[in-house]
Amino acid sequence: MEVCYQLPVLPLDRPVPKHVLGRRGAICLTSSPVLFGGPAPRQLSKRRGAVSYDSSDQTALYIRMLDVRLKAPLYTPERVERERAEREKSKERYERTQRRQHTQFCTDFRPLQWCFGVVCAARTDAVGSEAEQPVRSVLSFQKNLHSSHLSRNHTHSTHHTLDQEYVGQAKCLLRKVGSWSFDIFLFDHLSNGKSLVDLTLHLFSEYGLIKLFQLDHLKLRQFLVMVHQGYRSQNPYHNSLHAADVTQAMYCYLQEPQLSESLTSFDILLGLLAAATHDLDHPGVNQTFLIKTSHYLASLYQDTSVLENHHWKCAVSLLRESGLLSHFPFEDRKNLEKRLGSLILATDISRQNEYLSEFRAHLDRADLHLNNSQHRHFVLQMALKCADICNPCRPWHLSKLWSHKVTEEFFNQGDIERRNHLDMSILCDRNSNSVDKIQIGFMSFVVEPLFVEWARFSDTPLSHIMLGHMASNKYKWTHLPQADLREPTQSTSSKTLPQGGLGP
């Protein structure tokens, strides 16, 4: 039995000469378990296919595969039924394994149901019931101390042979990681949803931090995988993709002349770690929601920077659990953890005016000296703040996608509040707000004041590009017809490659 299917287009890093266009060749892949990355690969004695070039832009490679089941007996009704039963058994075994392995990773809104029980239902017997005890601890950073992270079986996440063509494309795209138009949605698609892991690991290698700080490569990868898993994938906005986007933006800022010439390797290590972990275990609701529902995190951190303190403690717990910095002297580890917290706490949007006023005062006095470690750390705080809310400064096709994602998360919170008869949080009522209104207000009162001051500090082409994108995006949100402002059904960049391939 032969089944013909076409693999995704492979980009070429150089044009194909015209005299070879139209040529075809044969390829053959083995069915080795090592290549297939799993204990039970498809039993194929041979795989064949054809290769052809795209004759329009000369930069695309097409591969068509034939599944050839040679030496295989004919499919009888008995065999079909037997294989169906085997598949059902394998599925059940897999699901049981997944439930055992991911007991500690509830990523739905069940933690919030406990809040509603506190506010809307009986505050006595229901709160103390045994059934709610596991739910109550889901958001606690103590969950990250569970040793199952390092002993977890990762075979289910290995890349299969038919996914390997994406790896080359992802590596090719990383050549442009320093570009402000870097498409994180496309990179996430090519890296099979592991953009935060692959991008951060690449940047650590780019800066030579692994060798410089004598980091164990396996521990580093385990730490980044744990960070990726620590983000809640069901959040429309505050997920690992947002963390990867912030990390890429942080890298762009670290490359700016004033910073690249003055920051130490320790500063760069801190900046990348903070960017990757700054929203770790975000529950998909804001601080106001946690406070008004008497969530235990609000009580734990006394209603002050509740989410940011939680992100910081989660990051510290993962650093300790992974043992990534176990070879550092104790005082150095404590210093790094403290400074990491200082960076993450700076992303608290409720303290925006506080940081902005201090930044503006420094610029007015012209007394920011980057040979001073405290001043360098303050600039890192401002850089992380910019990276965290830089979406309105991205090209329109990226900015628009992010705008719809963050608004969807706002509206989800509003829907929960409405169902549970809670006071509606600002910007969260879908009946009285829209994406364009939210974005125009956000740009005018939050983003623009910050990036204008950043441009005063770093008067570079990148700063002018960001301000230009922001002005253009603001104009589009204000003047474009509603039909053009709707959320696209899917990111076009995740399905198609940039014109001309991914070469430099």
Short mmCIF file of C-alpha atoms in Angstrom, two decimals:
data_model
loop_
_atom_site.label_atom_id
_atom_site.label_comp_id
_atom_site.label_asym_id
_atom_site.label_seq_id
_atom_site.Cartn_x
_atom_site.Cartn_y
_atom_site.Cartn_z
CA MET A 1 0.00 0.00 0.00
CA GLU A 2 1.40 3.39 -1.01
CA VAL A 3 0.40 6.74 0.45
CA CYS A 4 1.77 9.89 -1.16
CA TYR A 5 2.06 13.08 0.83
CA GLN A 6 4.13 16.24 0.63
CA LEU A 7 6.34 17.52 3.42
CA PRO A 8 6.42 21.24 4.32
CA VAL A 9 8.54 23.38 2.01
CA LEU A 10 12.22 23.46 2.91
CA PRO A 11 13.95 26.83 2.47
CA LEU A 12 17.33 26.99 0.77
CA ASP A 13 19.97 29.43 1.95
CA ARG A 14 21.02 30.16 -1.65
CA PRO A 15 19.18 30.23 -5.00
CA VAL A 16 19.20 27.12 -7.15
CA PRO A 17 20.96 27.60 -10.50
CA LYS A 18 18.50 27.78 -13.38
CA HIS A 19 20.16 24.97 -15.30
CA VAL A 20 19.17 22.48 -12.55
CA LEU A 21 15.60 23.66 -12.12
CA GLY A 22 13.15 20.91 -12.88
CA ARG A 23 15.56 18.12 -12.00
CA ARG A 24 14.35 15.47 -9.62
CA GLY A 25 15.99 12.90 -7.44
CA ALA A 26 15.13 10.01 -5.16
CA ILE A 27 15.51 9.84 -1.40
CA CYS A 28 15.34 6.91 0.97
CA LEU A 29 14.89 6.94 4.75
CA THR A 30 15.33 4.00 7.11
CA SER A 31 12.84 3.03 9.77
CA SER A 32 15.42 3.02 12.57
CA PRO A 33 13.91 3.54 16.04
CA VAL A 34 16.70 6.02 16.77
CA LEU A 35 15.63 8.24 13.90
CA PHE A 36 11.98 8.03 14.76
CA GLY A 37 12.67 8.99 18.37
CA GLY A 38 10.26 6.50 19.92
CA PRO A 39 10.12 2.93 21.15
CA ALA A 40 7.62 1.79 18.50
CA PRO A 41 8.39 3.29 15.07
CA ARG A 42 6.32 2.53 12.05
CA GLN A 43 7.43 -0.77 10.60
CA LEU A 44 8.44 0.34 7.12
CA SER A 45 11.04 -1.56 5.24
CA LYS A 46 11.70 1.39 2.96
CA ARG A 47 10.56 4.95 2.36
CA ARG A 48 10.86 6.62 -0.99
CA GLY A 49 10.17 10.06 -2.35
CA ALA A 50 10.92 12.65 -5.00
CA VAL A 51 12.73 15.98 -4.75
CA SER A 52 11.90 18.98 -6.92
CA TYR A 53 12.76 22.66 -6.92
CA ASP A 54 10.38 25.58 -7.07
CA SER A 55 10.89 27.32 -10.39
CA SER A 56 9.46 30.70 -9.36
CA ASP A 57 11.84 31.99 -6.68
CA GLN A 58 14.51 29.26 -6.87
CA THR A 59 14.69 29.10 -3.09
CA ALA A 60 12.31 26.34 -2.10
CA LEU A 61 12.82 22.59 -1.98
CA TYR A 62 9.83 20.26 -2.25
CA ILE A 63 9.89 16.67 -1.04
CA ARG A 64 7.12 14.20 -1.80
CA MET A 65 7.20 10.95 0.12
CA LEU A 66 5.82 7.51 -0.63
CA ASP A 67 4.97 5.24 2.27
CA VAL A 68 5.89 1.86 0.79
CA ARG A 69 4.95 -1.09 2.97
CA LEU A 70 6.97 -3.77 1.22
CA LYS A 71 6.81 -7.33 2.47
CA ALA A 72 3.69 -6.45 4.42
CA PRO A 73 0.78 -8.90 4.22
CA LEU A 74 -2.53 -7.76 2.83
CA TYR A 75 -4.85 -6.03 5.23
CA THR A 76 -7.45 -8.57 6.26
CA PRO A 77 -10.44 -7.69 8.47
CA GLU A 78 -8.86 -9.68 11.30
CA ARG A 79 -5.61 -7.75 11.05
CA VAL A 80 -7.40 -4.40 10.92
CA GLU A 81 -9.33 -5.25 14.09
CA ARG A 82 -6.20 -6.51 15.83
CA GLU A 83 -4.25 -3.33 15.03
CA ARG A 84 -7.18 -1.18 16.14
CA ALA A 85 -7.24 -2.95 19.51
CA GLU A 86 -3.48 -2.49 19.87
CA ARG A 87 -3.80 1.23 19.16
CA GLU A 88 -6.50 1.58 21.79
CA LYS A 89 -4.33 -0.18 24.38
CA SER A 90 -1.33 2.04 23.51
CA LYS A 91 -3.49 5.16 23.82
CA GLU A 92 -4.75 4.08 27.25
CA ARG A 93 -1.21 3.35 28.47
CA TYR A 94 -0.02 6.75 27.21
CA GLU A 95 -2.89 8.62 28.90
CA ARG A 96 -2.27 6.83 32.20
CA THR A 97 1.42 7.75 31.99
CA GLN A 98 0.58 11.38 31.21
CA ARG A 99 -1.78 11.62 34.16
CA ARG A 100 0.88 10.29 36.51
CA GLN A 101 3.59 12.54 35.13
CA HIS A 102 1.61 15.78 35.05
CA THR A 103 -0.28 15.61 38.32
CA GLN A 104 1.48 18.77 39.48
CA PHE A 105 0.75 20.74 36.33
CA CYS A 106 -2.93 21.70 36.36
CA THR A 107 -3.10 24.49 33.82
CA ASP A 108 -6.81 25.23 33.79
CA PHE A 109 -8.86 27.65 35.85
CA ARG A 110 -9.31 25.26 38.75
CA PRO A 111 -7.00 27.37 40.98
CA LEU A 112 -9.40 30.26 40.43
CA GLN A 113 -12.40 28.18 41.42
CA TRP A 114 -11.02 28.15 44.92
CA CYS A 115 -11.03 31.95 44.84
CA PHE A 116 -14.67 31.96 43.88
CA GLY A 117 -15.39 29.54 46.70
CA VAL A 118 -13.83 32.02 49.08
CA VAL A 119 -15.74 35.00 47.74
CA CYS A 120 -19.04 33.71 46.43
CA ALA A 121 -19.70 30.50 48.34
CA ALA A 122 -19.42 29.43 51.94
CA ARG A 123 -16.19 30.75 53.43
CA THR A 124 -15.98 28.13 56.13
CA ASP A 125 -16.53 24.44 55.46
CA ALA A 126 -15.97 24.66 51.69
CA VAL A 127 -12.60 26.37 52.01
CA GLY A 128 -11.25 23.78 54.36
CA SER A 129 -12.50 20.71 52.59
CA GLU A 130 -10.01 18.05 51.66
CA ALA A 131 -11.11 18.09 48.04
CA GLU A 132 -9.84 21.63 47.62
CA GLN A 133 -6.45 21.14 49.21
CA PRO A 134 -4.65 20.00 46.01
CA VAL A 135 -6.26 22.84 44.05
CA ARG A 136 -5.22 25.35 46.67
CA SER A 137 -1.53 24.55 46.22
CA VAL A 138 -1.42 24.64 42.42
CA LEU A 139 -0.23 28.24 42.25
CA SER A 140 2.20 27.91 45.15
CA PHE A 141 5.83 28.01 44.11
CA GLN A 142 6.36 25.02 46.37
CA LYS A 143 4.98 22.88 43.55
CA ASN A 144 8.19 23.56 41.69
CA LEU A 145 10.21 21.82 44.40
CA HIS A 146 8.74 18.50 43.32
CA SER A 147 11.57 16.28 42.13
CA SER A 148 9.56 14.83 39.28
CA HIS A 149 10.79 17.59 36.95
CA LEU A 150 14.21 16.04 36.51
CA SER A 151 13.10 12.43 36.50
CA ARG A 152 10.24 12.99 34.06
CA ASN A 153 10.21 10.84 30.96
CA HIS A 154 10.63 13.17 27.97
CA THR A 155 10.20 10.62 25.20
CA HIS A 156 6.79 12.04 24.34
CA SER A 157 8.37 15.38 23.41
CA THR A 158 11.20 14.13 21.22
CA HIS A 159 11.26 15.21 17.60
CA HIS A 160 10.20 12.56 15.12
CA THR A 161 12.00 12.12 11.85
CA LEU A 162 9.26 13.79 9.84
CA ASP A 163 9.60 16.88 12.08
CA GLN A 164 13.33 17.22 11.57
CA GLU A 165 12.96 19.40 8.48
CA TYR A 166 11.74 22.17 10.77
CA VAL A 167 14.95 22.11 12.81
CA GLY A 168 17.05 23.43 9.95
CA GLN A 169 14.54 26.17 9.25
CA ALA A 170 14.46 27.20 12.90
CA LYS A 171 18.26 27.40 13.02
CA CYS A 172 18.23 29.42 9.84
CA LEU A 173 15.67 31.82 11.31
CA LEU A 174 17.83 32.28 14.42
CA ARG A 175 20.37 34.05 12.24
CA LYS A 176 17.99 37.00 12.36
CA VAL A 177 17.34 36.86 16.09
CA GLY A 178 18.75 40.36 16.48
CA SER A 179 16.28 41.86 14.00
CA TRP A 180 13.37 43.84 15.43
CA SER A 181 11.06 42.28 12.81
CA PHE A 182 11.93 38.76 14.05
CA ASP A 183 8.78 36.64 13.72
CA ILE A 184 8.44 34.77 17.01
CA PHE A 185 5.21 33.12 15.83
CA LEU A 186 6.99 31.53 12.88
CA PHE A 187 9.92 30.49 15.05
CA ASP A 188 7.57 28.89 17.57
CA HIS A 189 5.94 26.97 14.74
CA LEU A 190 9.30 25.75 13.43
CA SER A 191 10.54 24.79 16.90
CA ASN A 192 7.44 22.70 17.63
CA GLY A 193 6.20 25.07 20.33
CA LYS A 194 9.52 25.16 22.20
CA SER A 195 10.56 28.66 21.13
CA LEU A 196 11.49 29.78 24.65
CA VAL A 197 13.82 26.82 25.16
CA ASP A 198 15.55 26.98 21.78
CA LEU A 199 15.84 30.76 21.60
CA THR A 200 17.21 31.21 25.14
CA LEU A 201 19.65 28.35 24.71
CA HIS A 202 20.86 29.93 21.47
CA LEU A 203 21.39 33.31 23.16
CA PHE A 204 23.35 31.72 26.02
CA SER A 205 25.60 30.14 23.41
CA GLU A 206 25.77 33.37 21.39
CA TYR A 207 27.14 35.26 24.41
CA GLY A 208 29.41 32.41 25.50
CA LEU A 209 27.71 32.30 28.90
CA ILE A 210 27.78 28.51 29.08
CA LYS A 211 31.56 28.37 28.92
CA LEU A 212 32.17 31.57 30.85
CA PHE A 213 30.05 30.57 33.87
CA GLN A 214 30.88 26.87 33.49
CA LEU A 215 27.21 25.93 33.13
CA ASP A 216 26.32 22.30 32.63
CA HIS A 217 24.66 22.12 29.22
CA LEU A 218 22.24 19.37 30.30
CA LYS A 219 21.23 21.25 33.46
CA LEU A 220 20.71 24.42 31.43
CA ARG A 221 18.43 22.65 28.99
CA GLN A 222 16.54 20.96 31.83
CA PHE A 223 16.09 24.34 33.51
CA LEU A 224 14.74 25.93 30.33
CA VAL A 225 12.37 23.02 29.73
CA MET A 226 11.11 23.42 33.30
CA VAL A 227 10.61 27.14 32.70
CA HIS A 228 8.71 26.40 29.50
CA GLN A 229 6.49 23.93 31.34
CA GLY A 230 5.99 26.43 34.16
CA TYR A 231 4.08 28.74 31.82
CA ARG A 232 0.38 28.02 31.34
CA SER A 233 -0.22 27.14 27.72
CA GLN A 234 -3.97 27.84 27.89
CA ASN A 235 -3.34 31.54 28.61
CA PRO A 236 -3.97 33.45 25.37
CA TYR A 237 -1.19 35.95 26.15
CA HIS A 238 0.85 35.24 29.29
CA ASN A 239 2.42 32.01 28.10
CA SER A 240 5.85 30.77 27.05
CA LEU A 241 5.52 32.40 23.63
CA HIS A 242 5.21 35.82 25.28
CA ALA A 243 8.28 34.99 27.39
CA ALA A 244 10.20 34.06 24.23
CA ASP A 245 9.13 37.31 22.57
CA VAL A 246 10.29 39.35 25.59
CA THR A 247 13.60 37.46 25.63
CA GLN A 248 14.18 38.25 21.96
CA ALA A 249 13.36 41.92 22.54
CA MET A 250 15.70 41.98 25.54
CA TYR A 251 18.46 40.63 23.31
CA CYS A 252 17.85 43.49 20.85
CA TYR A 253 18.23 46.02 23.68
CA LEU A 254 21.35 44.32 25.02
CA GLN A 255 22.87 44.78 21.56
CA GLU A 256 22.37 48.55 21.67
CA PRO A 257 25.73 50.42 21.71
CA GLN A 258 25.46 51.93 25.19
CA LEU A 259 24.57 48.60 26.76
CA SER A 260 26.78 46.29 24.72
CA GLU A 261 29.84 48.42 25.55
CA SER A 262 29.21 48.62 29.29
CA LEU A 263 27.25 45.57 30.50
CA THR A 264 29.18 42.75 32.13
CA SER A 265 28.59 39.09 31.37
CA PHE A 266 26.86 38.82 34.75
CA ASP A 267 24.47 41.60 33.72
CA ILE A 268 23.70 39.80 30.46
CA LEU A 269 23.12 36.51 32.29
CA LEU A 270 20.70 38.28 34.64
CA GLY A 271 18.90 40.06 31.81
CA LEU A 272 18.26 36.89 29.82
CA LEU A 273 17.18 34.89 32.88
CA ALA A 274 14.80 37.64 33.97
CA ALA A 275 13.27 37.95 30.50
CA ALA A 276 12.70 34.19 30.21
CA THR A 277 11.13 33.84 33.68
CA HIS A 278 9.44 37.22 34.22
CA ASP A 279 5.85 35.84 33.94
CA LEU A 280 6.44 32.30 35.18
CA ASP A 281 3.25 30.50 36.25
CA HIS A 282 1.05 33.48 35.39
CA PRO A 283 -2.57 32.45 36.17
CA GLY A 284 -4.11 34.48 33.33
CA VAL A 285 -5.73 37.05 35.64
CA ASN A 286 -4.33 40.30 37.03
CA GLN A 287 -3.34 41.36 40.52
CA THR A 288 -6.62 43.20 41.13
CA PHE A 289 -8.52 39.95 40.57
CA LEU A 290 -6.35 38.04 43.04
CA ILE A 291 -6.74 40.72 45.69
CA LYS A 292 -10.50 41.12 45.44
CA THR A 293 -11.01 37.33 45.51
CA SER A 294 -8.81 37.00 48.61
CA HIS A 295 -6.50 34.61 46.80
CA TYR A 296 -3.83 33.15 49.03
CA LEU A 297 -1.06 34.64 46.86
CA ALA A 298 -2.43 38.10 47.60
CA SER A 299 -2.30 37.30 51.31
CA LEU A 300 1.16 35.77 51.01
CA TYR A 301 2.64 38.90 49.41
CA GLN A 302 0.41 41.37 51.29
CA ASP A 303 -1.28 42.72 48.14
CA THR A 304 2.02 44.12 46.87
CA SER A 305 3.38 43.10 43.43
CA VAL A 306 1.57 39.81 43.95
CA LEU A 307 2.17 38.28 40.52
CA GLU A 308 5.73 39.58 40.15
CA ASN A 309 6.73 38.19 43.55
CA HIS A 310 5.23 34.86 42.55
CA HIS A 311 7.09 34.84 39.20
CA TRP A 312 10.34 35.59 41.01
CA LYS A 313 9.91 32.85 43.62
CA CYS A 314 9.00 30.33 40.94
CA ALA A 315 12.15 31.26 39.00
CA VAL A 316 14.31 30.85 42.10
CA SER A 317 12.77 27.47 42.89
CA LEU A 318 13.49 26.20 39.38
CA LEU A 319 17.07 27.48 39.52
CA ARG A 320 17.61 25.60 42.77
CA GLU A 321 15.82 22.45 41.64
CA SER A 322 17.75 22.23 38.38
CA GLY A 323 21.06 22.82 40.15
CA LEU A 324 22.08 25.12 37.29
CA LEU A 325 24.04 27.42 39.59
CA SER A 326 24.96 24.86 42.26
CA HIS A 327 28.66 25.36 41.52
CA PHE A 328 28.46 29.08 42.30
CA PRO A 329 29.63 30.23 45.74
CA PHE A 330 26.70 30.64 48.13
CA GLU A 331 26.96 34.44 48.30
CA ASP A 332 27.06 34.71 44.51
CA ARG A 333 23.92 32.60 44.20
CA LYS A 334 22.09 34.71 46.77
CA ASN A 335 23.18 37.89 45.02
CA LEU A 336 21.98 36.61 41.65
CA GLU A 337 18.61 35.54 43.06
CA LYS A 338 18.14 38.93 44.71
CA ARG A 339 19.02 40.87 41.57
CA LEU A 340 16.83 38.56 39.49
CA GLY A 341 13.93 39.45 41.76
CA SER A 342 14.69 43.15 41.42
CA LEU A 343 14.44 42.88 37.63
CA ILE A 344 11.22 40.86 37.63
CA LEU A 345 9.57 43.13 40.21
CA ALA A 346 10.27 46.10 37.91
CA THR A 347 7.75 44.68 35.41
CA ASP A 348 4.87 45.49 37.80
CA ILE A 349 2.75 47.78 35.63
CA SER A 350 1.23 49.40 38.73
CA ARG A 351 4.68 50.85 39.50
CA GLN A 352 5.17 52.18 35.99
CA ASN A 353 5.11 55.87 36.96
CA GLU A 354 7.57 55.28 39.79
CA TYR A 355 10.24 53.81 37.50
CA LEU A 356 9.49 56.23 34.67
CA SER A 357 9.85 59.28 36.91
CA GLU A 358 13.20 58.07 38.21
CA PHE A 359 14.38 57.30 34.67
CA ARG A 360 13.29 60.72 33.42
CA ALA A 361 15.03 62.44 36.34
CA HIS A 362 18.30 60.63 35.58
CA LEU A 363 18.08 61.66 31.93
CA ASP A 364 17.33 65.28 32.83
CA ARG A 365 20.36 65.38 35.12
CA ALA A 366 22.48 63.34 32.68
CA ASP A 367 23.88 61.40 35.61
CA LEU A 368 23.43 57.81 34.41
CA HIS A 369 26.94 56.34 34.48
CA LEU A 370 27.06 52.78 33.23
CA ASN A 371 30.39 52.12 34.90
CA ASN A 372 28.34 52.15 38.11
CA SER A 373 26.83 48.72 38.83
CA GLN A 374 23.67 50.19 40.38
CA HIS A 375 23.07 52.39 37.34
CA ARG A 376 23.63 49.43 35.01
CA HIS A 377 21.11 47.42 36.99
CA PHE A 378 18.57 50.25 36.79
CA VAL A 379 19.01 50.43 33.01
CA LEU A 380 18.47 46.65 32.85
CA GLN A 381 15.22 47.16 34.75
CA MET A 382 14.08 49.75 32.23
CA ALA A 383 15.14 47.53 29.32
CA LEU A 384 13.08 44.64 30.71
CA LYS A 385 10.10 46.95 31.20
CA CYS A 386 10.37 48.02 27.56
CA ALA A 387 10.71 44.42 26.38
CA ASP A 388 7.65 43.39 28.39
CA ILE A 389 5.30 45.91 26.71
CA CYS A 390 7.00 46.33 23.34
CA ASN A 391 4.25 44.68 21.26
CA PRO A 392 2.78 48.02 20.07
CA CYS A 393 6.26 48.87 18.74
CA ARG A 394 6.51 45.75 16.58
CA PRO A 395 5.58 45.62 12.87
CA TRP A 396 1.83 45.73 12.32
CA HIS A 397 1.30 42.06 11.45
CA LEU A 398 2.96 41.01 14.74
CA SER A 399 1.57 43.81 16.88
CA LYS A 400 -1.97 43.09 15.74
CA LEU A 401 -1.72 39.43 16.72
CA TRP A 402 -0.40 40.28 20.19
CA SER A 403 -3.12 42.90 20.66
CA HIS A 404 -5.87 40.36 20.06
CA LYS A 405 -4.23 37.81 22.36
CA VAL A 406 -3.89 40.14 25.33
CA THR A 407 -7.43 41.45 24.83
CA GLU A 408 -8.77 37.90 24.74
CA GLU A 409 -7.12 37.26 28.10
CA PHE A 410 -8.67 40.44 29.53
CA PHE A 411 -12.10 39.44 28.29
CA ASN A 412 -11.72 35.90 29.67
CA GLN A 413 -11.16 37.39 33.11
CA GLY A 414 -14.19 39.62 32.64
CA ASP A 415 -16.33 36.62 31.73
CA ILE A 416 -15.25 34.84 34.92
CA GLU A 417 -16.07 37.94 36.97
CA ARG A 418 -19.49 38.25 35.34
CA ARG A 419 -20.39 34.61 35.96
CA ASN A 420 -19.43 34.90 39.61
CA HIS A 421 -21.05 38.31 40.18
CA LEU A 422 -17.78 40.09 40.92
CA ASP A 423 -17.01 43.73 40.22
CA MET A 424 -15.82 44.00 36.61
CA SER A 425 -12.12 44.87 36.28
CA ILE A 426 -11.13 47.73 34.03
CA LEU A 427 -10.64 46.75 30.36
CA CYS A 428 -12.13 43.29 31.01
CA ASP A 429 -15.74 43.87 29.97
CA ARG A 430 -16.14 42.69 26.38
CA ASN A 431 -19.50 44.47 26.16
CA SER A 432 -18.02 47.94 26.70
CA ASN A 433 -14.48 47.55 25.34
CA SER A 434 -12.87 46.68 22.02
CA VAL A 435 -9.37 45.81 20.88
CA ASP A 436 -8.80 49.14 19.12
CA LYS A 437 -9.94 51.24 22.11
CA ILE A 438 -7.80 49.25 24.54
CA GLN A 439 -4.73 49.49 22.31
CA ILE A 440 -5.07 53.23 21.66
CA GLY A 441 -5.32 53.92 25.40
CA PHE A 442 -2.47 51.55 26.22
CA MET A 443 -0.18 53.17 23.68
CA SER A 444 -1.06 56.71 24.69
CA PHE A 445 -0.75 56.40 28.46
CA VAL A 446 1.68 53.52 29.04
CA VAL A 447 3.83 52.60 26.04
CA GLU A 448 4.55 55.96 24.42
CA PRO A 449 5.80 57.77 27.57
CA LEU A 450 8.17 54.88 28.33
CA PHE A 451 9.61 54.51 24.83
CA VAL A 452 10.04 58.25 24.35
CA GLU A 453 12.32 58.29 27.41
CA TRP A 454 14.10 55.13 26.24
CA ALA A 455 14.82 56.87 22.94
CA ARG A 456 16.32 59.78 24.89
CA PHE A 457 18.63 57.32 26.63
CA SER A 458 19.42 55.23 23.54
CA ASP A 459 19.11 57.44 20.47
CA THR A 460 19.71 54.70 17.92
CA PRO A 461 18.08 53.48 14.69
CA LEU A 462 16.26 50.79 16.69
CA SER A 463 14.62 53.40 18.93
CA HIS A 464 13.44 55.35 15.88
CA ILE A 465 12.12 52.16 14.29
CA MET A 466 10.13 51.32 17.42
CA LEU A 467 8.65 54.81 17.70
CA GLY A 468 7.80 54.72 13.99
CA HIS A 469 6.00 51.38 14.30
CA MET A 470 4.11 52.62 17.35
CA ALA A 471 2.90 55.76 15.56
CA SER A 472 1.89 53.72 12.51
CA ASN A 473 0.10 51.09 14.58
CA LYS A 474 -1.74 53.72 16.59
CA TYR A 475 -2.91 55.37 13.38
CA LYS A 476 -4.18 52.03 12.05
CA TRP A 477 -6.09 51.23 15.23
CA THR A 478 -7.66 54.68 14.97
CA HIS A 479 -8.51 54.86 11.26
CA LEU A 480 -8.68 51.39 9.72
CA PRO A 481 -12.15 49.87 9.14
CA GLN A 482 -13.24 47.31 11.71
CA ALA A 483 -12.99 44.53 9.13
CA ASP A 484 -9.23 45.15 8.84
CA LEU A 485 -8.79 45.13 12.61
CA ARG A 486 -10.30 41.71 13.20
CA GLU A 487 -8.12 38.94 14.47
CA PRO A 488 -6.76 36.76 11.63
CA THR A 489 -7.86 33.15 11.71
CA GLN A 490 -4.24 32.12 12.05
CA SER A 491 -0.82 33.66 11.83
CA THR A 492 0.10 33.71 8.17
CA SER A 493 3.73 33.69 9.19
CA SER A 494 3.27 30.33 10.89
CA LYS A 495 2.22 28.75 7.62
CA THR A 496 4.32 30.50 5.02
CA LEU A 497 7.97 31.42 4.87
CA PRO A 498 9.30 34.92 4.23
CA GLN A 499 9.78 35.84 0.59
CA GLY A 500 13.22 34.84 -0.56
CA GLY A 501 13.78 32.17 2.10
CA LEU A 502 15.46 32.50 5.46
CA GLY A 503 19.01 33.14 4.39
CA PRO A 504 21.00 36.15 5.63
#
